[in-house]
Coordinates of C-alpha atoms in Angstrom, one line a residue:
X126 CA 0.0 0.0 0.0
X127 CA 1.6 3.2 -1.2
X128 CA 1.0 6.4 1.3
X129 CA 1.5 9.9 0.7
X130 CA 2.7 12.6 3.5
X131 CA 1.0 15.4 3.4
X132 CA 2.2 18.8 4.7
X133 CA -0.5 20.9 6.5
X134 CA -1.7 24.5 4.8
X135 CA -0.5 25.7 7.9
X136 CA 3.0 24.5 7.9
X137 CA 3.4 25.4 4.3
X138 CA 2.4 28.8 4.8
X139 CA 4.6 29.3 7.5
X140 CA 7.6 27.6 5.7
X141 CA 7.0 30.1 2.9
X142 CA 7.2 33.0 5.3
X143 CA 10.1 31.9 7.3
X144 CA 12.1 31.7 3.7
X145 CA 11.2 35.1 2.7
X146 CA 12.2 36.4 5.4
X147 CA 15.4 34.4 5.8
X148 CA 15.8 35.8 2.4
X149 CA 15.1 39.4 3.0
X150 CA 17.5 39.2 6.0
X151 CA 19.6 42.0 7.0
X152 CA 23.3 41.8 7.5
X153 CA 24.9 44.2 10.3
X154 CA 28.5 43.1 9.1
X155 CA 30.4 47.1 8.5
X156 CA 30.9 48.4 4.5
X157 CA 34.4 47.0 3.6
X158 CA 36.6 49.4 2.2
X159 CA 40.2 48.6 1.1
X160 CA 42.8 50.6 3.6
X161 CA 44.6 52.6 1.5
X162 CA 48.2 51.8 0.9
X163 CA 50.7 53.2 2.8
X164 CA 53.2 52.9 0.2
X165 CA 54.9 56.0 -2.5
X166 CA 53.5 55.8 -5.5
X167 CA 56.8 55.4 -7.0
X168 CA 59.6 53.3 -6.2
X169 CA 63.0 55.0 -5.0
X170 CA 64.8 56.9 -7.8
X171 CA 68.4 58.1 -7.1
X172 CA 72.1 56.5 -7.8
X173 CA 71.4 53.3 -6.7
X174 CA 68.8 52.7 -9.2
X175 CA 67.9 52.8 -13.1
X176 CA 66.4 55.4 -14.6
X177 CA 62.9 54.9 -14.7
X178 CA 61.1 54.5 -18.3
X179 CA 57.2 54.4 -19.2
X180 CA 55.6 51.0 -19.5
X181 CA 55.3 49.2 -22.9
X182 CA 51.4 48.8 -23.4
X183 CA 53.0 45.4 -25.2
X184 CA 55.4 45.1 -22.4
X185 CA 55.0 41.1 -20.2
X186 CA 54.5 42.4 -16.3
X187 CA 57.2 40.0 -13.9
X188 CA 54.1 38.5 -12.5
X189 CA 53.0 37.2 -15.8
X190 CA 56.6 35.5 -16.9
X191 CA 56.3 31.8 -16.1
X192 CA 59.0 30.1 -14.3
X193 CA 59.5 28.1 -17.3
X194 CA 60.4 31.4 -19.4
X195 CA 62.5 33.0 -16.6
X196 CA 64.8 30.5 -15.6
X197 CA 66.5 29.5 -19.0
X198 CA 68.4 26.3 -17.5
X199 CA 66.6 23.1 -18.2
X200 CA 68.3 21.6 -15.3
X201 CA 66.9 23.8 -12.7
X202 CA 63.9 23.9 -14.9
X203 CA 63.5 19.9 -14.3
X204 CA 64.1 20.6 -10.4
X205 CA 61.5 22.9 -9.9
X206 CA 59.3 20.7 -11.8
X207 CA 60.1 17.6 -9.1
X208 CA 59.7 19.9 -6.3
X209 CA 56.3 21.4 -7.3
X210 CA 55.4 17.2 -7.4
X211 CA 56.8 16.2 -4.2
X212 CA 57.9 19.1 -1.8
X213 CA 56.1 18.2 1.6
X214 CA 55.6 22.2 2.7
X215 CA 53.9 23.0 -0.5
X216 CA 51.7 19.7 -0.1
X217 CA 50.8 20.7 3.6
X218 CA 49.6 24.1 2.0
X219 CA 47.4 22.4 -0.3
X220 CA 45.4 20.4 2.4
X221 CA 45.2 23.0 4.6
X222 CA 43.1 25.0 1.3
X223 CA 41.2 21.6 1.2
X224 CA 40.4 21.7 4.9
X225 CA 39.1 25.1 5.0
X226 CA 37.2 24.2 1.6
X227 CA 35.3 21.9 3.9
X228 CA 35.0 24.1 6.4
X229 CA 33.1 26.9 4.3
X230 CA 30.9 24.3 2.9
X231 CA 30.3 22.8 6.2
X232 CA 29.1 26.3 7.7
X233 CA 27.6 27.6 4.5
X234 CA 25.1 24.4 5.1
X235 CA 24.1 26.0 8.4
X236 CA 21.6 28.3 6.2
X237 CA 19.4 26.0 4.8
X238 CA 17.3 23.5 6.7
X239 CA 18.8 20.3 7.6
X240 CA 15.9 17.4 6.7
X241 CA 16.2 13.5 8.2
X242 CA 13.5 10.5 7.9
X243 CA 13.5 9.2 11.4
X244 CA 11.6 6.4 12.7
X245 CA 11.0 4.9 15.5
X246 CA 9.0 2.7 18.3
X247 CA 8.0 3.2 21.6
X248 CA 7.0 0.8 24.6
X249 CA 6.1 1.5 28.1
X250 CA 4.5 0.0 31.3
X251 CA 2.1 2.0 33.2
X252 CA 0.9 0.8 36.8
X253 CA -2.0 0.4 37.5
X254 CA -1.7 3.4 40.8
X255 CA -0.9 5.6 37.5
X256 CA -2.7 4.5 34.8
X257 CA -6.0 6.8 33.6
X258 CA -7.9 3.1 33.6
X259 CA -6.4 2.2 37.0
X260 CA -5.3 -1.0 35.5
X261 CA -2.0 -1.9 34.1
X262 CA -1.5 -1.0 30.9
X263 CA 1.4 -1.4 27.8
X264 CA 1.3 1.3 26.0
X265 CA 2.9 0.9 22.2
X266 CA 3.5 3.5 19.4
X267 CA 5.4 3.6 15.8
X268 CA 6.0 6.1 14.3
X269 CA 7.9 7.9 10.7
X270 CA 8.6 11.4 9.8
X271 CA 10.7 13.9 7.7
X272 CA 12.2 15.7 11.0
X273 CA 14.0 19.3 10.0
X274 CA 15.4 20.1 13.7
X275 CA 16.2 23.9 14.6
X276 CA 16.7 25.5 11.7
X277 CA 17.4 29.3 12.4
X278 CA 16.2 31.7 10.6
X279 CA 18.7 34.0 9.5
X280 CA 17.2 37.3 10.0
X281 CA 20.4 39.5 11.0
X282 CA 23.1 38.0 8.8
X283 CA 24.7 36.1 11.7
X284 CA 24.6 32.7 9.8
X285 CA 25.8 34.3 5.9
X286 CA 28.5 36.4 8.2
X287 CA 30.0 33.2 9.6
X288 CA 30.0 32.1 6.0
X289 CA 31.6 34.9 4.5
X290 CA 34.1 34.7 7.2
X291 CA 34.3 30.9 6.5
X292 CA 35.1 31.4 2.7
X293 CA 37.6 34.4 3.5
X294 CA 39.5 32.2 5.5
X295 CA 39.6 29.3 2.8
X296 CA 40.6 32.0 -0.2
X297 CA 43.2 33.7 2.4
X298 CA 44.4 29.9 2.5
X299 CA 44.8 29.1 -1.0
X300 CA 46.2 32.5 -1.4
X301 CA 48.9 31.3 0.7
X302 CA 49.1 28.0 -1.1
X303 CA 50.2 30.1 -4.0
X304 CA 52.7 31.9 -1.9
X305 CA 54.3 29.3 -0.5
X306 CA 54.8 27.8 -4.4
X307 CA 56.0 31.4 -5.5
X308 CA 58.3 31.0 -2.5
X309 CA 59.6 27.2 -3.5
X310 CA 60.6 28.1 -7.0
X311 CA 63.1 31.1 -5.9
X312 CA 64.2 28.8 -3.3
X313 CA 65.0 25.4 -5.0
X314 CA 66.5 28.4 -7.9
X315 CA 68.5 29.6 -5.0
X316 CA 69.9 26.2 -3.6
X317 CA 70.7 25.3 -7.4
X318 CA 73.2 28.4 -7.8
X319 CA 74.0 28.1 -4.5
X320 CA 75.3 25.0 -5.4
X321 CA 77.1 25.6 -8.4
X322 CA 78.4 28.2 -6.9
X323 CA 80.4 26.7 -4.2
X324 CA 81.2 23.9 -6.5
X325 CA 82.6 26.3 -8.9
X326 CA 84.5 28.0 -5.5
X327 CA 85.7 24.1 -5.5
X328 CA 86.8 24.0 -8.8
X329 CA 88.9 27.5 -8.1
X330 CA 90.0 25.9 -5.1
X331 CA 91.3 22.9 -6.9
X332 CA 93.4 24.9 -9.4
X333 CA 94.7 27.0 -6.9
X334 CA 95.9 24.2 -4.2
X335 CA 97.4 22.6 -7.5
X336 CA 99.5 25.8 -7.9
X337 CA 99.9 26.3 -4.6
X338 CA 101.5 22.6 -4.2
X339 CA 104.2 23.9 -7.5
X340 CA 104.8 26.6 -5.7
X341 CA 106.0 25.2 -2.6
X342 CA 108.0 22.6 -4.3
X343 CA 109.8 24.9 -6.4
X344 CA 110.7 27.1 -3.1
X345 CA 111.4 23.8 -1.4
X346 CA 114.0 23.1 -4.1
X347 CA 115.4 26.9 -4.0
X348 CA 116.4 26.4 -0.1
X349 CA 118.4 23.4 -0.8
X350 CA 119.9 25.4 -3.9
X351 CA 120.4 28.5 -0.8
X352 CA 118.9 30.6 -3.5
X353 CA 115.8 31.0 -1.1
X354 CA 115.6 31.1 2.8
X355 CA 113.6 29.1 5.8
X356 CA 110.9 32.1 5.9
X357 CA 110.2 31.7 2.0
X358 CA 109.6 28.4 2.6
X359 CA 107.3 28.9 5.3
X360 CA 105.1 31.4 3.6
X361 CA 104.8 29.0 1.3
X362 CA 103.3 26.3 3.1
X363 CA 101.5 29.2 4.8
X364 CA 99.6 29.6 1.4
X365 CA 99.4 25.6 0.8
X366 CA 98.0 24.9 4.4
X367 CA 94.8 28.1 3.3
X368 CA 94.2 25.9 0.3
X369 CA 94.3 23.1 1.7
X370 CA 91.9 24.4 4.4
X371 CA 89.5 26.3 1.8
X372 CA 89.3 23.3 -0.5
X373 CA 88.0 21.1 2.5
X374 CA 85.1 23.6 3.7
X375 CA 84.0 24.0 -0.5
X376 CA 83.6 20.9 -0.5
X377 CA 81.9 20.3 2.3
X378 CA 80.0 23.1 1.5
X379 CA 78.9 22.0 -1.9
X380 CA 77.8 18.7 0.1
X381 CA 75.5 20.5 2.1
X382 CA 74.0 22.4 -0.5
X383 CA 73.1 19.4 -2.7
X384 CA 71.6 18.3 0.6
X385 CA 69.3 21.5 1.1
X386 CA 68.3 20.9 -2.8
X387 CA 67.1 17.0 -2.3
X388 CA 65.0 18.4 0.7
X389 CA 63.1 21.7 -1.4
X390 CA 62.9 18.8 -4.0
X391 CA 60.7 16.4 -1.7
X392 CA 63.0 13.4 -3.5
X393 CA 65.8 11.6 -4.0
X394 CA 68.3 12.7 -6.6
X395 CA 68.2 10.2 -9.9
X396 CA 71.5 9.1 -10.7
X397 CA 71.0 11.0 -14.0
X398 CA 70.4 14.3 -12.2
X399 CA 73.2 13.5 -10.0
X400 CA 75.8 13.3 -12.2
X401 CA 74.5 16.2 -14.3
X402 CA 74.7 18.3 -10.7
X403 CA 78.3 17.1 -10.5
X404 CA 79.2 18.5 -13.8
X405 CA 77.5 22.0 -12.8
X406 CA 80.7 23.5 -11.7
X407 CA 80.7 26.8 -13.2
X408 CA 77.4 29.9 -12.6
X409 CA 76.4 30.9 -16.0
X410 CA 75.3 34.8 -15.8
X411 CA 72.6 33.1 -18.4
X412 CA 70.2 31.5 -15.9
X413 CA 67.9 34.3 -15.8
X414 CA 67.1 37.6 -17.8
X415 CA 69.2 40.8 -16.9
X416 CA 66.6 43.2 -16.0
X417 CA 62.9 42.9 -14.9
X418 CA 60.1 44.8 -15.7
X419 CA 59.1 46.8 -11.8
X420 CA 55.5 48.1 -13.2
X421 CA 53.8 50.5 -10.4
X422 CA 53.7 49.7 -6.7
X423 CA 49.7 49.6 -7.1
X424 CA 50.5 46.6 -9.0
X425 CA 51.6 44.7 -6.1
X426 CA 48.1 44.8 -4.4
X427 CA 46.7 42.5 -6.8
X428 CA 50.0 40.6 -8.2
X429 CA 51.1 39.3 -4.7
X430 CA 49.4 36.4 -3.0
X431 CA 50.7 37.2 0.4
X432 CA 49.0 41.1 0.0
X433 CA 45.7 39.2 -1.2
X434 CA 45.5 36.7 1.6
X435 CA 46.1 39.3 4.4
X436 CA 43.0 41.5 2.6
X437 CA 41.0 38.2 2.6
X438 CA 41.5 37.7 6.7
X439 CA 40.4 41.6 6.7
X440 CA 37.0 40.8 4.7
X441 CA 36.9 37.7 7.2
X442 CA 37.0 39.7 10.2
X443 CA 34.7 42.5 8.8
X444 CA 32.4 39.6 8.4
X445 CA 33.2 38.4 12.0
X446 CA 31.7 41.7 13.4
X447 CA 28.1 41.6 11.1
X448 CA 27.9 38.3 13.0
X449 CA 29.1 39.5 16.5
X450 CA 26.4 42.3 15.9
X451 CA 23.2 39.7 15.4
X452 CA 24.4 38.1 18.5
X453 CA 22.6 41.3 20.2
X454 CA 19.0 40.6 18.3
X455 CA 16.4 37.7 18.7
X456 CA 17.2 34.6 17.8
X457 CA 13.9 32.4 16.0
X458 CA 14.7 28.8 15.0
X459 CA 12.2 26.8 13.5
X460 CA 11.4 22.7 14.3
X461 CA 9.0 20.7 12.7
X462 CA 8.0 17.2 11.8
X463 CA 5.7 15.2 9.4
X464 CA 4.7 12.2 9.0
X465 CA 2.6 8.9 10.2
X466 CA 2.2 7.1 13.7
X467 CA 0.2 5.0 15.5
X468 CA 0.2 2.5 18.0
X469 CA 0.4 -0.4 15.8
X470 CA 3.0 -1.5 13.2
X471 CA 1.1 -1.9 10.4
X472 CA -1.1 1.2 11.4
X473 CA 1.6 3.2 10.1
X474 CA 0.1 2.9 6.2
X475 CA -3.2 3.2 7.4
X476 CA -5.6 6.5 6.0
X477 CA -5.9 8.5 9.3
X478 CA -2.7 7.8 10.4
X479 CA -1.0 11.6 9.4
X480 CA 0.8 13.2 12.4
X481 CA 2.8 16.7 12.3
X482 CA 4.3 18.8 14.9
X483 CA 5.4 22.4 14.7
X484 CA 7.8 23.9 17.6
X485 CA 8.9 27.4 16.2
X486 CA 11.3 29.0 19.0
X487 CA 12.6 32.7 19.2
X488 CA 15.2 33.5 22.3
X489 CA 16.0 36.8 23.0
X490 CA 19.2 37.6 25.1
X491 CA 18.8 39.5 28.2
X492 CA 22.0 38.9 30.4
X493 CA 24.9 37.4 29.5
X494 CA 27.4 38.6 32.0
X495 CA 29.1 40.8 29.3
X496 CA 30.3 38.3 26.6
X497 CA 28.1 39.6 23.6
X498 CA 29.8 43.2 24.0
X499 CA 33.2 41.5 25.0
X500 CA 32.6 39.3 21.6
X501 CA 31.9 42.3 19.5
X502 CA 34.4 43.8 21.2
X503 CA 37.1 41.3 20.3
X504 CA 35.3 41.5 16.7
X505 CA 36.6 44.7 16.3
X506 CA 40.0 44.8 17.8
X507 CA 40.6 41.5 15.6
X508 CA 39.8 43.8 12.5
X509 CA 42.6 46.4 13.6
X510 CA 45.0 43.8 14.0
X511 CA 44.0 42.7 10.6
X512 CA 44.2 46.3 9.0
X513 CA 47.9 46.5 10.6
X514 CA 49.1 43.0 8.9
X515 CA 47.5 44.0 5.5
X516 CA 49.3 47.8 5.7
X517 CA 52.6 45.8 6.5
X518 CA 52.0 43.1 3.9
X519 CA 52.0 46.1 1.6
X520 CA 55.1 47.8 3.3
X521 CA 56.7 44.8 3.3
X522 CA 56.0 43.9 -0.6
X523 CA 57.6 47.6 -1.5
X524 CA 60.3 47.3 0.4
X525 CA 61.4 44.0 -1.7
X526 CA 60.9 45.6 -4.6
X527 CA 62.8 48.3 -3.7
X528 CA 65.6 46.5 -2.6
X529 CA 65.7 44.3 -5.9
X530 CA 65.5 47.3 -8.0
X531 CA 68.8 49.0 -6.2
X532 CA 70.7 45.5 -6.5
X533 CA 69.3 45.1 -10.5
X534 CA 71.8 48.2 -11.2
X535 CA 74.3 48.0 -8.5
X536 CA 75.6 44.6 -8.6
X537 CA 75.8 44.9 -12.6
X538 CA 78.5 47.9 -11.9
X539 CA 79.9 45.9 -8.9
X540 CA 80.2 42.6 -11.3
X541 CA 81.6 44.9 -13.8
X542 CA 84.3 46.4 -11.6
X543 CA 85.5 42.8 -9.9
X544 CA 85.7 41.7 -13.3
X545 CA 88.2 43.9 -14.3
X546 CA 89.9 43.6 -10.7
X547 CA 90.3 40.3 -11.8
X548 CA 91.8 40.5 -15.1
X549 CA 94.1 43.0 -13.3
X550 CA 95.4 40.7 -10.7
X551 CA 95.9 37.8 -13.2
X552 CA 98.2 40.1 -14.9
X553 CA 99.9 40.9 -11.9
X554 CA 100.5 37.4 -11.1
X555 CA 101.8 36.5 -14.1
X556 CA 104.4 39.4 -13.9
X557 CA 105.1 38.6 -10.6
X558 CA 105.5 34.7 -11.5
X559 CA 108.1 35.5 -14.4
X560 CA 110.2 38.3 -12.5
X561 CA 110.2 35.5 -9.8
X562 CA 111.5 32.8 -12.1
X563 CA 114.3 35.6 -13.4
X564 CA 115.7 36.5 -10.2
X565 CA 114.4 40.2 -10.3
X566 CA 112.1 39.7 -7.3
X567 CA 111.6 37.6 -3.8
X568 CA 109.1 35.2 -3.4
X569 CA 107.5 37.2 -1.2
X570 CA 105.9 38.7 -4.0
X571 CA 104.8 36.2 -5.6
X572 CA 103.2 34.6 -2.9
X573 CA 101.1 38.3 -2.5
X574 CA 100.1 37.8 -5.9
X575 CA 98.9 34.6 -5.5
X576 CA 96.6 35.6 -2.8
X577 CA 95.1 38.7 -4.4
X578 CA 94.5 36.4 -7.3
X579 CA 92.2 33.4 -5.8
X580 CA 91.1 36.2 -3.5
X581 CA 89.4 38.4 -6.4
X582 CA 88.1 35.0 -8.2
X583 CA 86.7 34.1 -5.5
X584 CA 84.8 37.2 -4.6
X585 CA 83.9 37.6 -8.3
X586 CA 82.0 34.2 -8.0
X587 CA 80.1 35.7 -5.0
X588 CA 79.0 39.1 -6.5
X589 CA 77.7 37.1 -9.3
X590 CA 75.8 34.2 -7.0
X591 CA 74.3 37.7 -5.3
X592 CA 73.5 38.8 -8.6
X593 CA 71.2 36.0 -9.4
X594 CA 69.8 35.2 -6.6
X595 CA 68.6 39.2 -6.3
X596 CA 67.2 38.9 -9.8
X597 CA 64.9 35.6 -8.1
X598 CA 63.9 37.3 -5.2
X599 CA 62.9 40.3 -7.3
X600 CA 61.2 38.0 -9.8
X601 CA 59.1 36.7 -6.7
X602 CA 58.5 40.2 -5.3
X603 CA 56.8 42.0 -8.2
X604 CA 54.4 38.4 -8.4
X605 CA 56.5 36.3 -10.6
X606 CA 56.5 32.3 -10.2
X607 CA 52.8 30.9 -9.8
X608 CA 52.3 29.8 -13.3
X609 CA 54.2 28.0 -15.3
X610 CA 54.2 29.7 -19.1
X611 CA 53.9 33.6 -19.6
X612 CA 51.1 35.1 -20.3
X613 CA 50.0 37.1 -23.2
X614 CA 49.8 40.8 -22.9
X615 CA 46.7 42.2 -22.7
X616 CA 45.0 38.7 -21.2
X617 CA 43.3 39.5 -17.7
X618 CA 44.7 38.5 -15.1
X619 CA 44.2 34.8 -14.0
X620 CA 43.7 34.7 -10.2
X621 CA 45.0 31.8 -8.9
X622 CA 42.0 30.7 -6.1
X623 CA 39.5 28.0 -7.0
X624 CA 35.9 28.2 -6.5
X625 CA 35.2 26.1 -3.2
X626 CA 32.2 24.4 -4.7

């Protein structure tokens, strides 16, 4: 026998109410408004940077250049690759997004009425001292129903405010997610020149302990002659012993590196990628381009993840005070049932047997020691404190910029200086070498050449590792490494947060 549950006129009429005015609700959460930035609206200008030029309409923004496209080196380009697959920071970022994505959908279901089929029997044993009859009796009862249990009308914009704050929270997340990526690629860049680097100082090293060792034998072999004395043969060794020395901390030093590059990577090292890592022994100036495109400081608001995610926890905490607001107002929940019952199984299909309940409930708070003040209270204080970390997100973001921008010029005329330093004492220590080998000066002088020599080369190799890594952390200040392949100019700008669903 088939049975239809009919909802009374009554019910329905209220039900449609109740959603209109759910519907019509107000929300009490305060008119955002973006904090203005307390930034210039031009970077620095002065000696220590380029001259500034207008914007190509045609011109790629940093933020837009994939990693791909910026970092020319298919080697690092295959390690960044690995470590966006298997780097355990950037995967705990990603299931924090996914947590909070279940947490806005969890409290987003909070406005709509939550609807179960329960059923169930009952069985009791009444005395006969208490029974209406004043005879024993078993009482029995069945009964099913669609149950929708407190479901609170959202007439102040308590309920959508928690939500709002709930989806703020997730897109400040997955902002952050994107940060944290943005962050990995300069890093595992940085460890991979840091690397070559010191196995290039290694290689310098090498070739200077090798000349080092000549010349301590050839002043070895002028004492015995008594062409040279005791003292030339201890500076000597004095020189030998440093590269001696310097060779072992490069190379412990390129050890470690390679060590800090398996962990950004999340992986072991193939022996493919191993043995090309061991052939990486000088720092190409190559790697990355020469000069980056700064755009305007406005720019950064909507190019850096970290600036978006601290102006998502403001919009969640300007949420947070709509719904510490309603907390002051009546609250009216509705509970209801429908259904069949009666006090026999099978009674339960029979005509007649249609039972309903209807328990609206509104509770209006009159003392509560405080808290709902101290809540909104809180409410508010929690938005200045968001307010300050979005003004120093911004200050912060500048500051990078600015920085990268005095390095862009400065290290180029540094580089271009130690370069010539360079060639200068490599003259010198060939002079010096030959007038040693004639007689026409001490060893003493040689040995000074020497040192000023690997001293310069090794500095050189420095200024240009600074270089490069201040071209990276540039590239990731103005927005640059969340996708993968540049993007045409003049395409809008793809946001990189996901609908929660």
């Amino acid at each position: 026998m088939k049975t239809s549950i009919e909802v009374p006129g009554a019910l329905k009429k209220l039900s449609l109410i109740a959603l209109a005015a759910a519907l019509a609700g107000c929300s009490l959460s305060p008119r955002y408004e973006r904090p203005q930035a307390p930034i210039a609206v031009s970077y620095p200008t002065g000696s220590a940077y380029e001259q500034a030029t207008p914007a190509d309409a045609d011109q790629v923004l940093t933020a837009d250049i994939g990693w791909r496209d910026f970092f020319r080196d298919p080697l690092l380009q295959q390690l960044i690759e690995l470590s966006l697959e298997s780097n355990r920071d950037l995967q705990m970022a990603a299931l924090n997004v996914e947590a909070a994505r279940a947490m806005y959908r969890i409290q987003r279901a909070d406005l709509l009425p939550s609807l179960d089929v329960a059923g169930g029997s009952v069985a009791e044993r009444l005395p006969a001292d208490i029974s209406p009859t004043e005879a024993t009796q078993i009482n029995r009862r069945y009964d099913v129903a669609g149950v929708a249990t407190a479901w609170e009308l959202d007439l102040w914009g308590r309920i959508r405010n928690l939500s709002d704050r709930a989806l703020a929270s997730y897109l400040a997340l997955d902002e952050t997610r994107v940060a944290a990526q943005m962050s990995l690629v300069s890093e595992v860049a940085i460890a991979y020149l840091t690397l070559r680097a010191d196995q290039a100082l290694l290689s310098l090293t090498s070739d200077t302990l090798a000349t080092q060792k000549r010349s301590y034998e050839l002043t070895a072999q002028l004492v015995e002659a008594g062409s040279a004395t005791q003292l030339d043969l201890r500076l000597a060794e004095i020189s030998l012993r440093t590269a001696e020395a310097n060779h072992a901390v490069y190379t412990r030093q390129a050890a470690s590196d390679r060590n800090a590059l398996v962990l950004l990577l999340g992986q072991p090292l193939t022996t493919e990628l191993s043995q090309q890592l061991d052939a990486a022994t000088t720092l190409p100036d190559g790697i990355v381009p020469t000069s980056l495109p700064s755009g305007l400081p406005s720019e950064l608001l909507v190019r850096r993840p970290d600036i978006r995610a601290a102006e998502q926890m403001l919009l969640g905490a300007n949420a947070n005070i709509g719904a510490a607001r309603a907390a002051f107002f009546p609250t009216i929940s509705l509970t209801g049932s429908a259904g069949t019952a009666s006090a026999s199984l099978d009674g339960l299909f029979y005509s007649g047997s249609r039972a309903w309940s209807f328990l609206p409930q509104i509770t209006l708070p009159i003392f509560r020691g405080g808290a709902l003040q101290a809540n909104l209270d809180m409410a508010q204080v929690q938005k200045r404190i968001d307010i300050t970390n979005y003004e120093k997100a911004i200050q912060v973001a500048f500051s990078e910029v600015a920085d990268g921008l005095a390095g862009q010029r400065t290290l180029d005329d540094q580089i271009r200086s130690e370069q010539l330093l360079v060639a200068a004492s490599q003259s010198a220590y060939e002079l010096a070498e030959q007038r040693f080998k004639e007689g026409m000066d001490d060893n003493l002088t040689l040995l000074d050449a020497q040192r000023t020599l690997y001293g310069t080369q090794q500095t050189l190799v420095r200024t240009r590792l600074a270089r490069l890594n201040n071209l990276i952390n540039l590239y990731k200040a103005l927005g640059g490494g969340w996708i993968e392949h540049t993007m045409q100019s003049g395409s809008s700008v793809q946001q990189p947060t996901q609908s929660p669903g």
